[in-house]
Tab-separated table of C-alpha atoms and ligand atoms in Angstrom:
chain	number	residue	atom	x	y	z
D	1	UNK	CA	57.219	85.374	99.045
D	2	UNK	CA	61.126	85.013	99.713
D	3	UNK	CA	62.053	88.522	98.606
D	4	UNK	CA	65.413	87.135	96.771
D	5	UNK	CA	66.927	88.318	94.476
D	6	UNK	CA	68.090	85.498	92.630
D	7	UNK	CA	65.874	82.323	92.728
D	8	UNK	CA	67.386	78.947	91.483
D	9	UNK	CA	65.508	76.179	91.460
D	10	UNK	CA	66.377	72.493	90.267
D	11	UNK	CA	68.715	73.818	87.381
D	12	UNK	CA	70.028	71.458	85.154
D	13	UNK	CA	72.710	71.233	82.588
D	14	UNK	CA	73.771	68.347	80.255
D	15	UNK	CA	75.958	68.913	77.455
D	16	UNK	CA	75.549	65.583	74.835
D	17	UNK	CA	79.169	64.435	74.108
D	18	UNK	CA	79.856	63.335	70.504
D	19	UNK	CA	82.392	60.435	70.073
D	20	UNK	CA	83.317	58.055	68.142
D	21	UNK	CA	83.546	57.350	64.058
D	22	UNK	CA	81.740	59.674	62.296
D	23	UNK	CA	80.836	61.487	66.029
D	24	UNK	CA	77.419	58.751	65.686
D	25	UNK	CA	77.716	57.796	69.852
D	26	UNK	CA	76.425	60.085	72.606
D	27	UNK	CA	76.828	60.295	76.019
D	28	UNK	CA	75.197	62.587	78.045
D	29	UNK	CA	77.722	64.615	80.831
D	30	UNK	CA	75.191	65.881	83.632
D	31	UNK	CA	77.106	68.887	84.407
D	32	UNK	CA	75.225	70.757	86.540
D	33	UNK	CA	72.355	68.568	88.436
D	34	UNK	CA	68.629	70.038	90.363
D	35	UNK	CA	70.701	72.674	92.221
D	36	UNK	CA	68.398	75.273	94.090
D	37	UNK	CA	69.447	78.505	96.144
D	38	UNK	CA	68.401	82.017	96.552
D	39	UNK	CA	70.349	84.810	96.840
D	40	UNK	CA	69.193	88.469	98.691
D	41	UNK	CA	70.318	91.856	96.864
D	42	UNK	CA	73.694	93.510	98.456
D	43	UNK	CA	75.085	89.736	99.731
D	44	UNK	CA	77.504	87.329	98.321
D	45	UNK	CA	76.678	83.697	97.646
D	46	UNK	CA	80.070	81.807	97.863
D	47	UNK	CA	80.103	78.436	95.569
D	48	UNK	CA	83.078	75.925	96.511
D	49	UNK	CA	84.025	72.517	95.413
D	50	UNK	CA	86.851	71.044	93.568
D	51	UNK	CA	88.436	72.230	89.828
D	52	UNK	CA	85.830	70.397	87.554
D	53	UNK	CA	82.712	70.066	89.765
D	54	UNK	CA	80.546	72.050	88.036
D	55	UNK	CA	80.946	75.785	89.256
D	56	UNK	CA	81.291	77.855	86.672
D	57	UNK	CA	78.822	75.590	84.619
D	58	UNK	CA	76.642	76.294	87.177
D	59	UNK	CA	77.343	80.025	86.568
D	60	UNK	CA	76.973	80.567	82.851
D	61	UNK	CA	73.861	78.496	83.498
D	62	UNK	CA	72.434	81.016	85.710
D	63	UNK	CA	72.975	83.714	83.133
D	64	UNK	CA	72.251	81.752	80.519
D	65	UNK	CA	75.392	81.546	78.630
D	66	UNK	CA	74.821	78.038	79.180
D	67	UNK	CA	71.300	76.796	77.747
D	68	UNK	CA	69.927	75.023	80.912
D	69	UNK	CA	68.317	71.499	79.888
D	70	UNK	CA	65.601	71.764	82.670
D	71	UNK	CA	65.296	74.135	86.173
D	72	UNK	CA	64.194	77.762	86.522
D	73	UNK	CA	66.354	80.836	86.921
D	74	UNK	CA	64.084	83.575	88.852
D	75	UNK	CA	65.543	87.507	89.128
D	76	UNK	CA	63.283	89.668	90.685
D	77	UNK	CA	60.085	87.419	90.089
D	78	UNK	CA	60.979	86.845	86.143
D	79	UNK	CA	62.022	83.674	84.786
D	80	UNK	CA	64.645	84.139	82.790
D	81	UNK	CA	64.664	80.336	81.737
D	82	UNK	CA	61.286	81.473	79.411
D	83	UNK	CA	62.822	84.808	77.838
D	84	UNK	CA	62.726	84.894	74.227
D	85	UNK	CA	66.501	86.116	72.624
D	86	UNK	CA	64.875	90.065	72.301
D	87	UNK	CA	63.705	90.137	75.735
D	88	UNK	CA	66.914	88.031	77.178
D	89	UNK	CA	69.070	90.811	75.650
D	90	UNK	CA	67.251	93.365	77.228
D	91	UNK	CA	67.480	91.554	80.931
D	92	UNK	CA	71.068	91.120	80.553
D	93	UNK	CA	72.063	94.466	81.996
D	94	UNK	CA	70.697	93.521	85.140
D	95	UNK	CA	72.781	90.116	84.801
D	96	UNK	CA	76.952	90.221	84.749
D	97	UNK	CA	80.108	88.238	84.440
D	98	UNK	CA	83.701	89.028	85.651
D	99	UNK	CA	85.792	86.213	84.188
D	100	UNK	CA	89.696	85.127	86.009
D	101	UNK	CA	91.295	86.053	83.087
D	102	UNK	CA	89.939	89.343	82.269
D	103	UNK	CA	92.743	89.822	79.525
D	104	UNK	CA	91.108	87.466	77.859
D	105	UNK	CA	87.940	89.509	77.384
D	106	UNK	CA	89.159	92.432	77.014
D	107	UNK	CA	89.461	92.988	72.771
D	108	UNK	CA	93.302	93.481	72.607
D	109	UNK	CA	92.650	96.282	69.726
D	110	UNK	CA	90.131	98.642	71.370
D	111	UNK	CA	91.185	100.924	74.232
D	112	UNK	CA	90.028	101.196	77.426
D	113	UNK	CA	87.252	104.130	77.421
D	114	UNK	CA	85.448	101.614	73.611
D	115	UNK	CA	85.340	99.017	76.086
D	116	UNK	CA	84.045	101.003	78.886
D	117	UNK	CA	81.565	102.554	76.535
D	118	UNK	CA	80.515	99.489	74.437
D	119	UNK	CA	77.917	98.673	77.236
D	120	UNK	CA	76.599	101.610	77.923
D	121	UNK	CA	75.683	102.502	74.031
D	122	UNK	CA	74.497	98.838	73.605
D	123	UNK	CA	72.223	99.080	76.608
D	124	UNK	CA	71.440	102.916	75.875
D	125	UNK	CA	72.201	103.567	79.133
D	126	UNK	CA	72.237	107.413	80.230
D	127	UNK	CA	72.156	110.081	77.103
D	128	UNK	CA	74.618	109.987	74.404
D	129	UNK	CA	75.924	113.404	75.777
D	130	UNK	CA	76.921	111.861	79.255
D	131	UNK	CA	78.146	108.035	78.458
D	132	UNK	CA	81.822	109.353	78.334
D	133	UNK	CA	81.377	111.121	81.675
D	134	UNK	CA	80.016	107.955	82.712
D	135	UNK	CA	83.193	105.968	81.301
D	136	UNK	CA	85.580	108.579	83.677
D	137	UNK	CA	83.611	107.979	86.675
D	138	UNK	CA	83.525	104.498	86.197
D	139	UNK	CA	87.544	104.135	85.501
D	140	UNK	CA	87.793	106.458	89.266
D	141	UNK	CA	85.104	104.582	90.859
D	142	UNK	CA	87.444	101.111	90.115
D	143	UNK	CA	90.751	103.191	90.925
D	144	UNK	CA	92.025	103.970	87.756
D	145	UNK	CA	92.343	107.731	86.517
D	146	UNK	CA	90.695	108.828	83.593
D	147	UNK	CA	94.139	108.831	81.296
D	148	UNK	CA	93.112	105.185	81.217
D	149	UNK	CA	90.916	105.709	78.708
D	150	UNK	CA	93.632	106.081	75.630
D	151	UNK	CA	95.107	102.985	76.890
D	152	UNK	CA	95.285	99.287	75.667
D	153	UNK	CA	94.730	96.358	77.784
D	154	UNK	CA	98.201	95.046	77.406
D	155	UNK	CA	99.616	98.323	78.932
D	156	UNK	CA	97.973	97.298	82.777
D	157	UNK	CA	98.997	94.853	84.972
D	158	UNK	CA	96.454	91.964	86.022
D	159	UNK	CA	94.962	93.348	89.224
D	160	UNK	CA	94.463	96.665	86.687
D	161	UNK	CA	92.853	94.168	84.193
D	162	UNK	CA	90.972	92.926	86.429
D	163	UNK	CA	90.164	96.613	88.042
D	164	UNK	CA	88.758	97.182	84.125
D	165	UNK	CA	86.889	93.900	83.612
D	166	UNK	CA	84.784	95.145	87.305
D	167	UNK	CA	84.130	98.777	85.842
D	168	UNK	CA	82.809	96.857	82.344
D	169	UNK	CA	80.591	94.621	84.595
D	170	UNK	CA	79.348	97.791	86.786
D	171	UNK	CA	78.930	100.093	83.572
D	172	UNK	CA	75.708	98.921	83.133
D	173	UNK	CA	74.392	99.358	86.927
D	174	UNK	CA	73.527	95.169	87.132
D	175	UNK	CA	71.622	93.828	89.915
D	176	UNK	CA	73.879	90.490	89.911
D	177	UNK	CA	77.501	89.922	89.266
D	178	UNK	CA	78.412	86.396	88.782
D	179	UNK	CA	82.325	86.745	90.119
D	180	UNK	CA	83.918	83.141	88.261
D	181	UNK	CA	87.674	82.607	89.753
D	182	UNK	CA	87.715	86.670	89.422
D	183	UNK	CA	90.810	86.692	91.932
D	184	UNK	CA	92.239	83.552	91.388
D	185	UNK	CA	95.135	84.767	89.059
D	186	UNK	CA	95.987	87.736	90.936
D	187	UNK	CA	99.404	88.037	93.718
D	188	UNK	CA	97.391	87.957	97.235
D	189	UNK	CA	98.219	91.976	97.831
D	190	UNK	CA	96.645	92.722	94.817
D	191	UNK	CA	93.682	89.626	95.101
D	192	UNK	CA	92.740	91.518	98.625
D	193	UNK	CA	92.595	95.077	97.041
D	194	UNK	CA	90.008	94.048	94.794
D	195	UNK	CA	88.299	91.689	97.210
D	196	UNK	CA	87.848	94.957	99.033
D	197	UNK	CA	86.790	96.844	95.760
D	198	UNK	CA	83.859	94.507	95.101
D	199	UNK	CA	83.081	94.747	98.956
D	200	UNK	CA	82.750	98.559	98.561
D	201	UNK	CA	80.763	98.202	95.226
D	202	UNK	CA	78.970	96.468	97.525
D	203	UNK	CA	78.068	98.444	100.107
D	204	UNK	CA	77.424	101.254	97.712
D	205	UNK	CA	75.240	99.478	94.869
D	206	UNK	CA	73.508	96.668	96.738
D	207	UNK	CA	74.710	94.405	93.775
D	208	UNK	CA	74.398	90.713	95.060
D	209	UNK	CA	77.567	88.430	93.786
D	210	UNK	CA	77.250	84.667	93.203
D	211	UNK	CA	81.429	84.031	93.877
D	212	UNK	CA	82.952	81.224	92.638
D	213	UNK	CA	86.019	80.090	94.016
D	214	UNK	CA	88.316	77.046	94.705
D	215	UNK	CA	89.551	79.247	97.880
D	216	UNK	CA	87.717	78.436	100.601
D	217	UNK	CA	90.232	81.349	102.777
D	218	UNK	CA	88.561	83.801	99.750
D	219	UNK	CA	85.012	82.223	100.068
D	220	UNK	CA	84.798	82.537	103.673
D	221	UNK	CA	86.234	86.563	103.546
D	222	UNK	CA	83.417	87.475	101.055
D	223	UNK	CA	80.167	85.306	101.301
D	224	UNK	CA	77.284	85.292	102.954
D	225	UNK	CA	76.247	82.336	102.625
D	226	UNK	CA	78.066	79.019	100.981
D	227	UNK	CA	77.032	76.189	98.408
D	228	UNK	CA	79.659	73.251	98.527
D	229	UNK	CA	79.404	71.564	94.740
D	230	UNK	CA	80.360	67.814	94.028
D	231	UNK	CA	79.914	66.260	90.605
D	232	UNK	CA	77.237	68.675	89.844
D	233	UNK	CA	75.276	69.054	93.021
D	234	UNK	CA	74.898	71.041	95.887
D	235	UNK	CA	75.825	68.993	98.710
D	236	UNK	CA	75.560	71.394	101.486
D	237	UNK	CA	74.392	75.208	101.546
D	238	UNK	CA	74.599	77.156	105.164
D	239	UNK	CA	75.219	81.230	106.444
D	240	UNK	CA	79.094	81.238	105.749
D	241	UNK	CA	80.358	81.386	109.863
D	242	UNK	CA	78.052	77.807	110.258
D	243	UNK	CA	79.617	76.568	107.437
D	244	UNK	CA	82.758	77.087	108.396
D	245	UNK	CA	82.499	76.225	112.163
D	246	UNK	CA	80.457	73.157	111.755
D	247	UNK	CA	80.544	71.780	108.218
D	248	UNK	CA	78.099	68.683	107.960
D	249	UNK	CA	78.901	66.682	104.950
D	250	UNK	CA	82.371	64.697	104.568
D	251	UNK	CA	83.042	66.796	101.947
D	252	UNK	CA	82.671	70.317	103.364
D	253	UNK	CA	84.708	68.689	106.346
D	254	UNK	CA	87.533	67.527	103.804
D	255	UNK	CA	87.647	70.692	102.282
D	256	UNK	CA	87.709	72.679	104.490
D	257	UNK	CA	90.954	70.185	106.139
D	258	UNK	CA	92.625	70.861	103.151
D	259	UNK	CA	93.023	74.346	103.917
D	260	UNK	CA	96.340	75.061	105.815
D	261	UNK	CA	95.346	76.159	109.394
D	262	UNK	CA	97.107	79.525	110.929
D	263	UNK	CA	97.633	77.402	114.188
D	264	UNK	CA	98.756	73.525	113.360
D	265	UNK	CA	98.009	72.105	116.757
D	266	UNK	CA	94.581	72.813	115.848
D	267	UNK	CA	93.632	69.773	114.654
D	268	UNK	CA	89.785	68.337	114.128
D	269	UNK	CA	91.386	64.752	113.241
D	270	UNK	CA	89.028	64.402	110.244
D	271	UNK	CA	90.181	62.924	107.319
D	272	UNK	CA	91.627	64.847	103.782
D	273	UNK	CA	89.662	64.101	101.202
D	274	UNK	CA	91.378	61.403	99.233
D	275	UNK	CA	91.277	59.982	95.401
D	276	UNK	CA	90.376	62.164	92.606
D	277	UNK	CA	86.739	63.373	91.665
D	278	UNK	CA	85.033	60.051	89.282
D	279	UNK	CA	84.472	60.726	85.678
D	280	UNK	CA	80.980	62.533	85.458
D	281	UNK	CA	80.191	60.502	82.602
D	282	UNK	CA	79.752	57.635	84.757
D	283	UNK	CA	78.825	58.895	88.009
D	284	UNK	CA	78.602	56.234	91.516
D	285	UNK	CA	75.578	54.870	92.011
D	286	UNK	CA	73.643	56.095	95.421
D	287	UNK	CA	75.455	58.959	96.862
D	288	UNK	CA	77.726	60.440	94.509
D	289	UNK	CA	80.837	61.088	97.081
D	290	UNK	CA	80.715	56.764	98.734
D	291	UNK	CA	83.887	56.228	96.555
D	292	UNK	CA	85.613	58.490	98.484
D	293	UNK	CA	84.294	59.462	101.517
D	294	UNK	CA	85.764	58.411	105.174
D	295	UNK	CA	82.569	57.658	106.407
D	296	UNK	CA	80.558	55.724	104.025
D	297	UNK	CA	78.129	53.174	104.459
D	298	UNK	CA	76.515	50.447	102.916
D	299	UNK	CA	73.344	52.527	101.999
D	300	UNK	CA	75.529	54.783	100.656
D	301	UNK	CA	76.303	52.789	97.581
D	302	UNK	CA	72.981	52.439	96.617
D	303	UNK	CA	70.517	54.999	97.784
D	304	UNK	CA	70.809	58.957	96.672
D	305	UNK	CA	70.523	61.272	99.613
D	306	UNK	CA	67.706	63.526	100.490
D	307	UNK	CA	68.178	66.891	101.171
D	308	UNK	CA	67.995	67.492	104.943
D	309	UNK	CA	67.242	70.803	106.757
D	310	UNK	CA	69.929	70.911	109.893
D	311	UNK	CA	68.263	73.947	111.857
D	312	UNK	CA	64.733	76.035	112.334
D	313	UNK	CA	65.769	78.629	109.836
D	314	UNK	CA	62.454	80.171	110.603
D	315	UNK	CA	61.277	81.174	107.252
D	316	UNK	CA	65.024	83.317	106.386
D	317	UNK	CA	65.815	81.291	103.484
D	318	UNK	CA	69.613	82.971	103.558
D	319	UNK	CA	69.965	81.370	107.264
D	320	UNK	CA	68.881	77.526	106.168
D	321	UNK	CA	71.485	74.799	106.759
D	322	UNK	CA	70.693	71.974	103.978
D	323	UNK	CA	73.059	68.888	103.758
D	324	UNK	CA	73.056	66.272	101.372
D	325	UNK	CA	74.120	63.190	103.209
D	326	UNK	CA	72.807	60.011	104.549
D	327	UNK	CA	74.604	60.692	108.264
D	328	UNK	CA	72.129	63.279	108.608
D	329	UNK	CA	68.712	61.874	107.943
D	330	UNK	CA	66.644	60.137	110.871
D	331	UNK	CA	65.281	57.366	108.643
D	332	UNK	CA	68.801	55.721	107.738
D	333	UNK	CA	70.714	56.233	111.055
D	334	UNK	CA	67.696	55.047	113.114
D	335	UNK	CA	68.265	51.565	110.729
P	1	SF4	FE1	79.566	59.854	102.935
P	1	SF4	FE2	77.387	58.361	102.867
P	1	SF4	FE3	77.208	60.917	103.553
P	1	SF4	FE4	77.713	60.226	101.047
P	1	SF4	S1	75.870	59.801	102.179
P	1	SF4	S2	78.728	61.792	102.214
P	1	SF4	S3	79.013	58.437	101.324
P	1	SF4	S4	78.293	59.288	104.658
């Protein structure tokens, strides 16, 4: 027994794509593909990879806002994957969402304290008697006085947004918070304040966050541990400081190039990733990243990596460091 939280295991997401006259041709977009992590209450799991590699997919496929086509989604032992719609409704308390653009979620002609208590009367959380109490100290717990409460969305400013969208998400006390690009739009004064909001919320709930992020400077201030996606998988998971200090797959290594170093004598004299991410329709053969990694090999072009285990993690499945890459395996470099 792992004692996770969160248990993914090979999820899977296709969406069929309709085309042509009369919409009669399919093609299948594999947009999430046999990714597997776990996740430990109270710690961040960062996910990274490029706009369009499957992240947020990924996400909504976790809570099931995306229908997965095949995989399991385990919190706290139950498979969500097999809930019927009665019993899914009931689980999705213990299951949020905190979107980048929280304006957009927020219902433009309801004020602050129906939005707060929407959740807590669908949910039935607390007594009637005590949900607007409930809506105060959620509004101070985020920051925000309790005059917010008469106020319309439009009348904040985005970090204040966003400040509401995390009290709407902790209204209903959920075990997981899936955080998708939920500082991405905000200036970086106001992306740290609530990077140290959700850090608190934390601390103090033991809520377990599954951020997603195209910031690897974010990822690496908030997680735990870190999944690197490419066209749909998992290419490398690891504790965030090995990650970071000794990336294994070309891709992790590109990455984390890309990101403008404090001190530019630094140097590792890798290789930017180059070329942009192939059409998912039509994925490469072999290992997914060949056509544009620095290091590829022949065997890359035709045989699809295995997952390798890089250390001795001894059975703490949050300290494993898995790779996806041909360089790695025993069998092909002995060859
Ligand atoms: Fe590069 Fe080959 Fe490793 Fe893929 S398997 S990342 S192409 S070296």
């Amino acid at each position: 027994m792992s004692g996770a939280l969160l248990r993914v295991e090979n999820l899977s997401k296709h969406f069929v794509m309709r085309g042509g006259l009369f919409r009669r041709s399919a093609s299948v977009l594999p947009a999430v593909e046999n990714v597997s992590f776990e996740l430990h209450s109270g710690r961040t799991f960062g996910l990274v990879g490029e706009s369009g590699c499957g992240k947020s997919t990924l996400g909504r496929a976790i809570l099931r806002l995306h229908e997965p086509t095949s995989g399991r989604v385990l919190l706290d032992g139950t498979d969500i994957t097999a809930l019927n719609a009665r019993q899914l409704k009931r689980r999705r308390k213990d299951m949020q969402i905190i979107f980048q653009d929280p304006y957009a979620s927020l219902s433009p002609r309801r004020t602050i304290g129906q939005i707060l208590r929407e959740p807590l009367d669908l949910h039935r959380i607390g007594p009637t008697s005590a949900r607007e109490a409930r809506v105060v100290e959620l509004l101070e717990r985020v920051g925000l006085g309790r005059d917010a409460r008469a106020r319309y969305p439009h009348e904040f400013s985005g970090g204040q947004r966003q400040r509401i969208g995390i009290a709407r998400a902790l209204a209903v006390e959920p075990r997981l918070i899936i955080a998708d690009e939920a500082v991405s739009a905000l200036d970086v004064s106001v992306q740290s304040q609530v990077l140290n909001l959700l850090s608190d919320l934390q601390k103090e709930f033991g809520v377990a966050f599954v951020f997603i992020s195209h910031d690897l400077a974010v990822v690496q201030h908030v997680s735990h541990q870190v999944g690197v996606m490419y066209l749909g998988e998992l290419v490398e998971v690891a504790p965030v400081e090995r990650i970071y200090a000794r990336p294994a797959h070309p891709y992790t290594q590109a990455l984390l190039d890309a990101v403008p170093a404090p001190d530019p004598t630094r140097r590792t004299g890798r290789v930017a990733v180059r070329g942009d991410v192939p059409s998912p329709l039509s994925p490469p053969s072999g290992c997914p990243f060949h056509t544009r990694c620095p290091q590829v090999m022949p065997v890359c072009r035709e045989r699809v990596p295995r997952s390798m285990i890089l250390n001795d993690p001894q059975s703490d499945s949050q300290a494993v460091h898995r790779v996806r890459c041909h360089l790695h395996d025993p069998e092909i470099i002995k060859t």
